PDB file of C-alpha atoms in Angstrom:
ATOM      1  CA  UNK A 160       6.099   0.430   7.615  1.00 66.00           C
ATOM      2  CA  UNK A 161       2.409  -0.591   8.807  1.00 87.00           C
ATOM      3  CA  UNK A 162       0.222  -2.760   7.108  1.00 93.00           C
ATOM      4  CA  UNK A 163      -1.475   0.048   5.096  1.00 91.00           C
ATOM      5  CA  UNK A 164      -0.501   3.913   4.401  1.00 87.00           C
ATOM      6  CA  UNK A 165      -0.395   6.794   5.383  1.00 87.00           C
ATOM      7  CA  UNK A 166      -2.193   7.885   1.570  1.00 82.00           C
ATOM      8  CA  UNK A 167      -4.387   4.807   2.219  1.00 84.00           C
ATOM      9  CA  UNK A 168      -5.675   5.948   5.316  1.00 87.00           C
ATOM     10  CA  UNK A 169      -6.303   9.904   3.840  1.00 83.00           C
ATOM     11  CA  UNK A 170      -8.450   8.180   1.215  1.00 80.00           C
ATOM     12  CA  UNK A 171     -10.522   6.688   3.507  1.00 83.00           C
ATOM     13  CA  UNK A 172     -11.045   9.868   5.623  1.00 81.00           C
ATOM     14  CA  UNK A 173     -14.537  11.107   5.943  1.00 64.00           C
ATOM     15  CA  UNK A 174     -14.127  15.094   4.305  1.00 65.00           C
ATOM     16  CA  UNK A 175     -15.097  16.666   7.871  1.00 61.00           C
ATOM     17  CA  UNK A 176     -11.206  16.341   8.361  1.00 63.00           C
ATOM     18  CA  UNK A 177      -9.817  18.042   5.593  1.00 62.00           C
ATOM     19  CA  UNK A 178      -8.315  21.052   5.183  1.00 60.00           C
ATOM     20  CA  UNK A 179      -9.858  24.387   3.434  1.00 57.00           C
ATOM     21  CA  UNK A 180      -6.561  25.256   1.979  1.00 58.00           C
ATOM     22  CA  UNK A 181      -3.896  23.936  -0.065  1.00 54.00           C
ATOM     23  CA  UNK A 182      -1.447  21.967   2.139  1.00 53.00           C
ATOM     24  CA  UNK A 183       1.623  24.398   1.225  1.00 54.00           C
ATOM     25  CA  UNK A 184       0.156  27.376   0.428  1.00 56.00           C
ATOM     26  CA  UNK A 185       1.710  29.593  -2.065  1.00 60.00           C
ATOM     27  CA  UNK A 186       1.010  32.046  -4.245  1.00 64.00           C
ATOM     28  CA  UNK A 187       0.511  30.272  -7.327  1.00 66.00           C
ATOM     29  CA  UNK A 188      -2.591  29.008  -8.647  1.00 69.00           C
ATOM     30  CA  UNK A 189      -3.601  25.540  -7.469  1.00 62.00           C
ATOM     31  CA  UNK A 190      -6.530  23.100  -8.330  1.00 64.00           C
ATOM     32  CA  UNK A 191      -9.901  23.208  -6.741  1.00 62.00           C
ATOM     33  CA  UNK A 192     -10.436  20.027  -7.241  1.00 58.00           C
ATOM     34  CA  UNK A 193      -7.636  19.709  -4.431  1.00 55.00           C
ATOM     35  CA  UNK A 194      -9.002  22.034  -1.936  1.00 59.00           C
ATOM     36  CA  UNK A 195     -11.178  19.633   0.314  1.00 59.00           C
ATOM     37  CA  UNK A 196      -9.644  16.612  -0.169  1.00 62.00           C
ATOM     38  CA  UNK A 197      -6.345  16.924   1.666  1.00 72.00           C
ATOM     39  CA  UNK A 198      -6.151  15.898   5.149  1.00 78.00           C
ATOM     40  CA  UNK A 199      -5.964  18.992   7.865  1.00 75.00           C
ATOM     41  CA  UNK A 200      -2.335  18.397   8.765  1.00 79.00           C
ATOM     42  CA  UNK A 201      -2.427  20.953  12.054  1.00 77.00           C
ATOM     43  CA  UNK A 202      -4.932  18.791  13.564  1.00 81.00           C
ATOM     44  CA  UNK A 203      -4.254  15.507  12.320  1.00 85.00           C
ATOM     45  CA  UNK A 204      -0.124  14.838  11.331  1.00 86.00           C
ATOM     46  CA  UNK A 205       1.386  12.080   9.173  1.00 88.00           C
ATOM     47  CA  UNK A 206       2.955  11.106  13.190  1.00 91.00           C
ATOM     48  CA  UNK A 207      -0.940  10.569  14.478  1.00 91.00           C
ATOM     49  CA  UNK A 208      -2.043   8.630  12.011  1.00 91.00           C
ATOM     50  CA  UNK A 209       1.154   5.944  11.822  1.00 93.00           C
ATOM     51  CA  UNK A 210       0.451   5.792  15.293  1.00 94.00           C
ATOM     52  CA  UNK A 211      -2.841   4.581  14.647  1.00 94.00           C
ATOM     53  CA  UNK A 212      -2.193   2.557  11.927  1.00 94.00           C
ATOM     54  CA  UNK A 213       0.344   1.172  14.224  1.00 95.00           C
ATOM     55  CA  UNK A 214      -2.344   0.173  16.911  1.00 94.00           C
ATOM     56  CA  UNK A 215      -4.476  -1.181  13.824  1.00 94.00           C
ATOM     57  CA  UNK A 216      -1.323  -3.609  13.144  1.00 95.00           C
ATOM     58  CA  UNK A 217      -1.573  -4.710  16.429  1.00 94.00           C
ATOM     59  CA  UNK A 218      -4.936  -5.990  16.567  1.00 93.00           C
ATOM     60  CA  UNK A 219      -4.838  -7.944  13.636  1.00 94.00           C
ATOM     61  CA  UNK A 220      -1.731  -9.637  14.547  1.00 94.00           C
ATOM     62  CA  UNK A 221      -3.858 -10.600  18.029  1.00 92.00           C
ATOM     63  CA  UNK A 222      -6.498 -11.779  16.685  1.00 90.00           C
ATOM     64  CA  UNK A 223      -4.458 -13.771  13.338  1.00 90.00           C
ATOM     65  CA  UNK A 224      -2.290 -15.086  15.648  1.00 88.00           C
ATOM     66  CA  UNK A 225      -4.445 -17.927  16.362  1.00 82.00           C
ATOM     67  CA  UNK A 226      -3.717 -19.072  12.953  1.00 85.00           C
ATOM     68  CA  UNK A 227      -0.850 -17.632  11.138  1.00 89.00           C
ATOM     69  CA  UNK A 228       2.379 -16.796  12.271  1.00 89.00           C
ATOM     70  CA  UNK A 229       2.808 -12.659  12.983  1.00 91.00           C
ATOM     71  CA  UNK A 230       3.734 -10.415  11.888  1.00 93.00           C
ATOM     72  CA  UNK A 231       3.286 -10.825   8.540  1.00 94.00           C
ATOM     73  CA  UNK A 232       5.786 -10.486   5.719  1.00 92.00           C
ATOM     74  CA  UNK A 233       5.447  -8.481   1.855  1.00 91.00           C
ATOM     75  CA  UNK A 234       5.916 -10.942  -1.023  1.00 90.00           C
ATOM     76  CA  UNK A 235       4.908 -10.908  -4.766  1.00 90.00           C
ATOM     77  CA  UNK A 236       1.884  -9.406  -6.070  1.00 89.00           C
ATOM     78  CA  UNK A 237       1.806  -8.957  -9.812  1.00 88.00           C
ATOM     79  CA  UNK A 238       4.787  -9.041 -12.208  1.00 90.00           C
ATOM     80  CA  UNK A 239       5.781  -6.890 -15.377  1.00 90.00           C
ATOM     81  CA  UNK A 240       8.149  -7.004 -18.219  1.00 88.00           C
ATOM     82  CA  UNK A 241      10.340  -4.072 -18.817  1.00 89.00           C
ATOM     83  CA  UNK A 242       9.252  -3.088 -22.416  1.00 88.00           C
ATOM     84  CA  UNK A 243      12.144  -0.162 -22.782  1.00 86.00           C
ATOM     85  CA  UNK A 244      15.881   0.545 -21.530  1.00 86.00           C
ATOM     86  CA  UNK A 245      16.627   2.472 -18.406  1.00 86.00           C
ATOM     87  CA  UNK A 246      19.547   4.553 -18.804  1.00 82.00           C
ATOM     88  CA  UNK A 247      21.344   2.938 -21.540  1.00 71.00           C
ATOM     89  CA  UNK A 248      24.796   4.454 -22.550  1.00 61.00           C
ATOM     90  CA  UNK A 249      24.512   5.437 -25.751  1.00 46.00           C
ATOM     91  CA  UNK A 250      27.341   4.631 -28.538  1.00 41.00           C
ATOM     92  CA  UNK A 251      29.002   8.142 -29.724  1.00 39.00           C
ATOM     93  CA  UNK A 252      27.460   9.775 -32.030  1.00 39.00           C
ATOM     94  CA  UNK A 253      23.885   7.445 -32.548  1.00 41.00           C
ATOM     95  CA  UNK A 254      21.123   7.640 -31.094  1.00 45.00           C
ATOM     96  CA  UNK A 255      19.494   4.343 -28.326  1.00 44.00           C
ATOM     97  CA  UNK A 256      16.503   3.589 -28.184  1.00 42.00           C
ATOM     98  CA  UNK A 257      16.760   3.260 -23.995  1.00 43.00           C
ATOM     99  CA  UNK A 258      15.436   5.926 -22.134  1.00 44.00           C
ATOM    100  CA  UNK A 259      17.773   8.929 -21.586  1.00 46.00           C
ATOM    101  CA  UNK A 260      20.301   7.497 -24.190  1.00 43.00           C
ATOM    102  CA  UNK A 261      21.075  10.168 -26.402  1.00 44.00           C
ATOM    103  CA  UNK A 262      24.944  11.626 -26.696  1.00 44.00           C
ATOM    104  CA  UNK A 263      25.314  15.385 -26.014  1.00 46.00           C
ATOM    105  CA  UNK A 264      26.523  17.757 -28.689  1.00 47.00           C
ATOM    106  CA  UNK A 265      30.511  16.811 -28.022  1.00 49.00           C
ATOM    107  CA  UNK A 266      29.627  12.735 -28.830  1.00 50.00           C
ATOM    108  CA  UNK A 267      29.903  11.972 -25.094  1.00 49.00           C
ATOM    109  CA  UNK A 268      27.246   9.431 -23.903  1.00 48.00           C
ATOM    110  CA  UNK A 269      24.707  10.804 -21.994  1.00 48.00           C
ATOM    111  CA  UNK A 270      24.417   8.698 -19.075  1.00 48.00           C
ATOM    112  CA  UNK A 271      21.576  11.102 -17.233  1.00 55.00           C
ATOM    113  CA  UNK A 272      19.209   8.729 -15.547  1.00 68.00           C
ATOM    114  CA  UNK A 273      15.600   8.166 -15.749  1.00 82.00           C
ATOM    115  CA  UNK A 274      12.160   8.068 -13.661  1.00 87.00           C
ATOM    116  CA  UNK A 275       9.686   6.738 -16.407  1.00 90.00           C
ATOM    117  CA  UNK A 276       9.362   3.362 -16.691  1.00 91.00           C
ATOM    118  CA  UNK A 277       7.114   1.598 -19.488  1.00 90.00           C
ATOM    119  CA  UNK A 278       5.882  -2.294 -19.236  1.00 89.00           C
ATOM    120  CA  UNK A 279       3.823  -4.401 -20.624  1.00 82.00           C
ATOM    121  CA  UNK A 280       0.571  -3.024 -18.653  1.00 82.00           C
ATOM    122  CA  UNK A 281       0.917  -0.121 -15.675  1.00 80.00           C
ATOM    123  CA  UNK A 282      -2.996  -0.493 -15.213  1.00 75.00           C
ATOM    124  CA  UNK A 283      -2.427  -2.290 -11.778  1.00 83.00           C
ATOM    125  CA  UNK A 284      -0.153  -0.522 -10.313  1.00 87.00           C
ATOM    126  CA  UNK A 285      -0.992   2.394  -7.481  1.00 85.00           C
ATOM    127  CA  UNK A 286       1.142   5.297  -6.838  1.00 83.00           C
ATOM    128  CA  UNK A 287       2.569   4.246  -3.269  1.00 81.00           C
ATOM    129  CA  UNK A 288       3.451   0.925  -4.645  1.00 87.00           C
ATOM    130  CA  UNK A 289       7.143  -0.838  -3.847  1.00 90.00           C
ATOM    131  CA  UNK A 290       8.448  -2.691  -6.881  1.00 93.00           C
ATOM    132  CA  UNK A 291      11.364  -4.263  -7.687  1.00 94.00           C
ATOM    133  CA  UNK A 292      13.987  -4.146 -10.712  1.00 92.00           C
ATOM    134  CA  UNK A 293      15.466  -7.589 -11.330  1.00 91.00           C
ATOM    135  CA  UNK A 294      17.955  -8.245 -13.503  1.00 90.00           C
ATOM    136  CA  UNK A 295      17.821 -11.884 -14.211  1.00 86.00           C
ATOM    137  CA  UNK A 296      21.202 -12.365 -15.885  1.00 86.00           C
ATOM    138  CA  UNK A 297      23.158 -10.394 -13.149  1.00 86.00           C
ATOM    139  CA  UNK A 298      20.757 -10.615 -10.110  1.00 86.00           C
ATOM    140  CA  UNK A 299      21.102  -6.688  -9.769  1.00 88.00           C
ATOM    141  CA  UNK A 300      18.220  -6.014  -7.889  1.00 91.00           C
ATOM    142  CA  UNK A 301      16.687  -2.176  -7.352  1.00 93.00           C
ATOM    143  CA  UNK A 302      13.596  -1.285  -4.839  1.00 92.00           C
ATOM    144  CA  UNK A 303      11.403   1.903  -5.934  1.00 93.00           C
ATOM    145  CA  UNK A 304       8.475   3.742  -5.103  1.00 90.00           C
ATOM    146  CA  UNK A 305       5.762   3.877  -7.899  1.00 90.00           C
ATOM    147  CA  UNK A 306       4.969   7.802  -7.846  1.00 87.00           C
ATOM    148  CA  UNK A 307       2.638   8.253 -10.758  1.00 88.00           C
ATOM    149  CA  UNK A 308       0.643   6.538 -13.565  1.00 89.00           C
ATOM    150  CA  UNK A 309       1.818   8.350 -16.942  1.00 89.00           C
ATOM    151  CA  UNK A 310      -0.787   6.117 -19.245  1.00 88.00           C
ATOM    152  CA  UNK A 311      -1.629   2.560 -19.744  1.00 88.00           C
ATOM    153  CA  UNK A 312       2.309   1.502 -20.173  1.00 89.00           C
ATOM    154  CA  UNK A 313       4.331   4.218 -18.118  1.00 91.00           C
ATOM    155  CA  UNK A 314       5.010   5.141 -14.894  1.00 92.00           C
ATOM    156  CA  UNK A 315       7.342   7.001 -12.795  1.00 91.00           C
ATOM    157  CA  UNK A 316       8.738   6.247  -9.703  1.00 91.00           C
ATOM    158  CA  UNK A 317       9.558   8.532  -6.480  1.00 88.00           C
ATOM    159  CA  UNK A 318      13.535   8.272  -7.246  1.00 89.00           C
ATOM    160  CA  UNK A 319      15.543   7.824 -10.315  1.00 90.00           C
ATOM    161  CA  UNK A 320      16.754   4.517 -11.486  1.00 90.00           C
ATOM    162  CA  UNK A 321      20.489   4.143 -10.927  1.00 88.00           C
ATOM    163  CA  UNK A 322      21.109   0.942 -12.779  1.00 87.00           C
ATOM    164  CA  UNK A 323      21.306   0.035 -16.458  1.00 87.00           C
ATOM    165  CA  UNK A 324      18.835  -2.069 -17.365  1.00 88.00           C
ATOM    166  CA  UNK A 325      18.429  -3.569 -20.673  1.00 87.00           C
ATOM    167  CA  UNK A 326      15.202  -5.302 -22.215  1.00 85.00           C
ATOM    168  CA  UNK A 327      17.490  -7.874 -23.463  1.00 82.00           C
ATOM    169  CA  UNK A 328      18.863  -8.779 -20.105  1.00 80.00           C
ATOM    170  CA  UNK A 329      14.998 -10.209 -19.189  1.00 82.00           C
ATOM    171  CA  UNK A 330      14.370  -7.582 -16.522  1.00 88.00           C
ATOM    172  CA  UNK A 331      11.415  -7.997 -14.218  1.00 90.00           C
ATOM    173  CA  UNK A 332       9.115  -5.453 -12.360  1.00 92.00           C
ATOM    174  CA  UNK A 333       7.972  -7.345  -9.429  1.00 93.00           C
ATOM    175  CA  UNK A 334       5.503  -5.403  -7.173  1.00 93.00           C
ATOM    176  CA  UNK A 335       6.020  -6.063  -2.952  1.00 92.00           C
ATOM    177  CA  UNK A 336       3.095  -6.061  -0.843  1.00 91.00           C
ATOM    178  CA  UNK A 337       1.069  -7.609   2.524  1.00 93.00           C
ATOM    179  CA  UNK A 338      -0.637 -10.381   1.350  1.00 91.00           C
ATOM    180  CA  UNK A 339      -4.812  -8.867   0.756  1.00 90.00           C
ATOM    181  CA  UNK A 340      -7.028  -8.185   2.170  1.00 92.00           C
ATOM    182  CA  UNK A 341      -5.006  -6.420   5.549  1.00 94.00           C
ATOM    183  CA  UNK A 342      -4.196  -3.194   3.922  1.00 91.00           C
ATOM    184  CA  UNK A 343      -7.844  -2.381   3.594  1.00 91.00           C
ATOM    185  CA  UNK A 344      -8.298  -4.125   6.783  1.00 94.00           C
ATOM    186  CA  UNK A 345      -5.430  -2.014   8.911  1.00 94.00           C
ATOM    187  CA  UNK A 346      -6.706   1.658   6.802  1.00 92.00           C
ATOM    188  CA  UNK A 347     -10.052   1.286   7.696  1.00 92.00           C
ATOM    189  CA  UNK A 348      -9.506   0.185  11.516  1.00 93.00           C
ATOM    190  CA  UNK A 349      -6.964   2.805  12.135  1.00 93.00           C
ATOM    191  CA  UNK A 350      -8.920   5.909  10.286  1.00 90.00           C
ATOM    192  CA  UNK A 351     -12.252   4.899  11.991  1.00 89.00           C
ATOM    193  CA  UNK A 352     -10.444   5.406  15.339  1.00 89.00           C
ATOM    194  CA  UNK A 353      -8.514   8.474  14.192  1.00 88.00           C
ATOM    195  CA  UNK A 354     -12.186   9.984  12.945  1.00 85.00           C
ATOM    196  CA  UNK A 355     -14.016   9.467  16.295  1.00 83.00           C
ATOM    197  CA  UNK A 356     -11.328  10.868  18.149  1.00 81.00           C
ATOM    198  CA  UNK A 357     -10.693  14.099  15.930  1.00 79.00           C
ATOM    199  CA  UNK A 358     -14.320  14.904  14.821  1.00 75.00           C
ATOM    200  CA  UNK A 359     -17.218  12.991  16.336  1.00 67.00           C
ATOM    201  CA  UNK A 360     -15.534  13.667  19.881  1.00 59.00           C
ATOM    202  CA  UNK A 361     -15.980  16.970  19.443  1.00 54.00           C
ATOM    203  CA  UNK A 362     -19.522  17.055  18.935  1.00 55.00           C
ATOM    204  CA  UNK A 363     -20.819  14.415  21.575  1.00 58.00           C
ATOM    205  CA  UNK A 364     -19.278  11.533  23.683  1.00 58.00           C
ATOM    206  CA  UNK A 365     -20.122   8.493  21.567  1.00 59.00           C
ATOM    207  CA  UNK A 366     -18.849   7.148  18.606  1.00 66.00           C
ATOM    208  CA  UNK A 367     -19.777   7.963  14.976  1.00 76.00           C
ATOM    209  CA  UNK A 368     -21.751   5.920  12.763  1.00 81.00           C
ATOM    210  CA  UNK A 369     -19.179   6.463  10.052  1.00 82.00           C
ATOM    211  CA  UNK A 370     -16.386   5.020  12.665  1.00 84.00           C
ATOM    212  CA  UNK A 371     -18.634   2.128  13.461  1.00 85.00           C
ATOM    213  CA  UNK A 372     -19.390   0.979   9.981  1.00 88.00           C
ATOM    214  CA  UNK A 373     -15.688   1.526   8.900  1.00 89.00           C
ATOM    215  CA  UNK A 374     -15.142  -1.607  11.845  1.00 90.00           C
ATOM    216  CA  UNK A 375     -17.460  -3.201  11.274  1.00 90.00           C
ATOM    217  CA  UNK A 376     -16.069  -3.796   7.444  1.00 91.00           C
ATOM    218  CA  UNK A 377     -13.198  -4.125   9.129  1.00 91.00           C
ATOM    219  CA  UNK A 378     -13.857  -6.880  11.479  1.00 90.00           C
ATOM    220  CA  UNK A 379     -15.843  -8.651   8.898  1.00 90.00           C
ATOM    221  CA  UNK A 380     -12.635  -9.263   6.537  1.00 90.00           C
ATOM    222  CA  UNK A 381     -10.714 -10.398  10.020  1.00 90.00           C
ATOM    223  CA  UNK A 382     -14.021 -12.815  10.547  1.00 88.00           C
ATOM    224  CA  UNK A 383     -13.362 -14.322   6.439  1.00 88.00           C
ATOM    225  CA  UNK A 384     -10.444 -14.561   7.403  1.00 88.00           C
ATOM    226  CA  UNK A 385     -10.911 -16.813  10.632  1.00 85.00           C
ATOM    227  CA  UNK A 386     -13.645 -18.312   9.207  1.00 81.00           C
ATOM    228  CA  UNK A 387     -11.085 -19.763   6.222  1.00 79.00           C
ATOM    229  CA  UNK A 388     -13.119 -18.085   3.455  1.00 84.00           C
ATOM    230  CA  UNK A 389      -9.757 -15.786   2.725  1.00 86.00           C
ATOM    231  CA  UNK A 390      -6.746 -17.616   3.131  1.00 86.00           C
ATOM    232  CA  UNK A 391      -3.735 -15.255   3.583  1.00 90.00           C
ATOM    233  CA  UNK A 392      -1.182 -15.444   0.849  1.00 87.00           C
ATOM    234  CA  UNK A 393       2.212 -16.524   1.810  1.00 87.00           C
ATOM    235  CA  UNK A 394       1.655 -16.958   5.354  1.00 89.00           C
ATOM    236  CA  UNK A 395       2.772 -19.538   7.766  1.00 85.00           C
ATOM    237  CA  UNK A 396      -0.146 -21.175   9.353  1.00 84.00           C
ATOM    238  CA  UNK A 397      -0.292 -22.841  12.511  1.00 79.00           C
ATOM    239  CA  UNK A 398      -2.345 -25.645  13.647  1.00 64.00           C
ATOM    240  CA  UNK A 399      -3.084 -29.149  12.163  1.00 55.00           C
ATOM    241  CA  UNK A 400      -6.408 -27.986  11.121  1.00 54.00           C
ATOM    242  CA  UNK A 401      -4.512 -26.150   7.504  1.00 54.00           C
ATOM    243  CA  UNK A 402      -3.352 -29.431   6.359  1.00 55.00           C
ATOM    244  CA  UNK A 403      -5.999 -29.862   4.693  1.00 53.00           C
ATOM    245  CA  UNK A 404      -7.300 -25.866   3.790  1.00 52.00           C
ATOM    246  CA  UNK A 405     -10.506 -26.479   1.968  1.00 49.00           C
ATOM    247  CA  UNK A 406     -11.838 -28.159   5.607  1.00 49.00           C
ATOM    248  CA  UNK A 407     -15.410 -27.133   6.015  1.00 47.00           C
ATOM    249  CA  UNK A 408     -14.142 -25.576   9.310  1.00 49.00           C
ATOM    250  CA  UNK A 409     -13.311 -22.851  11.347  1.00 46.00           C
ATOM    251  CA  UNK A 410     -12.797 -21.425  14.448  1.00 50.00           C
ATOM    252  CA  UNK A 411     -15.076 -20.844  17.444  1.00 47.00           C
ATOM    253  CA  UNK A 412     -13.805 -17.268  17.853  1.00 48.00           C
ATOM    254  CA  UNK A 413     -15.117 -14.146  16.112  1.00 52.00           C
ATOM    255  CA  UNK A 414     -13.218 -10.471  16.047  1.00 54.00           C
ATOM    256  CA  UNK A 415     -14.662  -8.239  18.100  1.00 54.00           C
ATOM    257  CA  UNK A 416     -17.372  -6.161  16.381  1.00 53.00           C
ATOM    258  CA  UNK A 417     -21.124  -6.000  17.404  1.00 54.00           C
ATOM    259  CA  UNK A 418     -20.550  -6.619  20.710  1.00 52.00           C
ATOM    260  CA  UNK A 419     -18.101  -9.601  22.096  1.00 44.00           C
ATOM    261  CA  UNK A 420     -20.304 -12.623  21.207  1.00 45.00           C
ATOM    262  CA  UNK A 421     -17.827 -15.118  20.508  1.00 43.00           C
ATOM    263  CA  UNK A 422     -18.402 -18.935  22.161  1.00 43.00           C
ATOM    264  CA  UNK A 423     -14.848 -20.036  23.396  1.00 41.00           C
ATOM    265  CA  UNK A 424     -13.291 -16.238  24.028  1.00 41.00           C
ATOM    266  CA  UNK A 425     -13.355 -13.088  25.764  1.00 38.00           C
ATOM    267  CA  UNK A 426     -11.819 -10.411  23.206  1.00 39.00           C
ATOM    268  CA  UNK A 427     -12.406  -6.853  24.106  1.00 38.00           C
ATOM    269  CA  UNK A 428     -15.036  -4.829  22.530  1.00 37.00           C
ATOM    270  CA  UNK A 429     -13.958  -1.769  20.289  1.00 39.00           C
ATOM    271  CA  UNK A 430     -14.443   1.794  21.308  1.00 33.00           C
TER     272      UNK A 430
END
């Protein structure tokens, strides 16, 4: 898994690469609202653009690796509190509150497990998200993809929730990710790329201005970050110069957008 998404990346995707049509056409009746705004998947597969997020990776490991160790690792952003029971085995005969807890018509407990998920606050979360069900009495742990926001309190995830896990038992929801800002940084490098190639190609032999500015963003979070005004959340840095991390100082080198200009290194320009 790459710094951003695959979803991340078809987000960012200027509409001249979407697709006409539904992406599994059938015969029912689909949205509108979807036609458009789903990524042509003939000309441009899931495979192309992990490749490209892939080659996005790379760069900002190069160019970070002057400062931080690489690659870098997922860690904590954001934590919840379970505010309901997931798949709690109900007594026979009653009723639980947990979710999926009620006892079938012969009194056996219905152990049938569950997708939705309500917390304290879902208002942060993304579908795409990786969280994390901890028990902190057992340490049971369980990793899941958040697949949709329900409402202010509920989601569901990709998968169902094997484990039982009770309010009482002080379970956590702890969401995994890169440290910010180098999913936005590794979506935008990789799509500008595959854009160029797949569209503005096409139509003449230099790059698009939409391509461009998506670097140029790009580049300039890469630049915060070298200039030490975005200091990379659990990272290992290297160099005596992050003792101190609030120095009034960076480095001499710049990432390469606008041309190469950079006073103490030769990085290569992108195309």
């Amino acid at each position: 898994m790459g710094y951003s998404t695959v979803e991340e990346c078809d987000l960012i995707l200027a509409q001249a690469l979407t697709s006409s049509t539904p992406t599994a056409p059938t015969t029912s009746l689909v949205k509108l609202i979807d036609i458009g705004n789903s990524r042509d998947t003939n000309r441009v597969p899931d495979t192309t653009v992990e490749y490209y997020i892939n080659l996005a990776d790379s760069q900002i490991d190069g160019i970070l690796s002057q400062q931080y160790f690489t690659p870098f690792d997922k860690c904590a952003h954001g934590e919840w509190i379970l505010d309901e029971d997931l798949n709690a085995v109900a007594e026979a005969g009653t009723e639980a509150a947990g979710t999926d807890a009620l006892t079938d018509t012969s009194g056996t407990p219905d152990t049938t497990t569950s997708n939705v998920i309500e917390v304290s606050t879902a208002v942060n979360l993304i579908p795409g998200d990786e969280i994390v069900l901890h028990d902190d009495l057992t340490g049971d742990e369980e990793i899941l993809i958040v697949a949709t926001i329900v409402d202010q309190n509920t989601f569901t995830t990709t998968t169902d929730v094997e484990g039982i896990f009770l309010v009482d038992s002080g379970i956590r929801i702890i969401r995994l990710r890169f440290p910010p800002p180098l999913n936005q940084i590794s979506a935008r490098y990789a799509t500008s790329f595959i854009y160029d190639k797949y569209f503005a190609a096409q139509a003449q032999p230099s790059i698009s201005d939409y391509g461009k500015e998506m670097r140029i963003i790009a580049m300039g979070q890469l630049n915060d970050i070298l200039s030490g005004k975005i200091l990379v959340k659990c990272a290992r840095r290297r160099g005596g110069m992050f003792d101190n991390p609030w120095l009034d100082s960076a480095y001499g080198a710049a990432a390469p957008w606008n041309g190469f200009d950079t006073t103490s290194r030769d990085m290569s320009k992108p195309q």
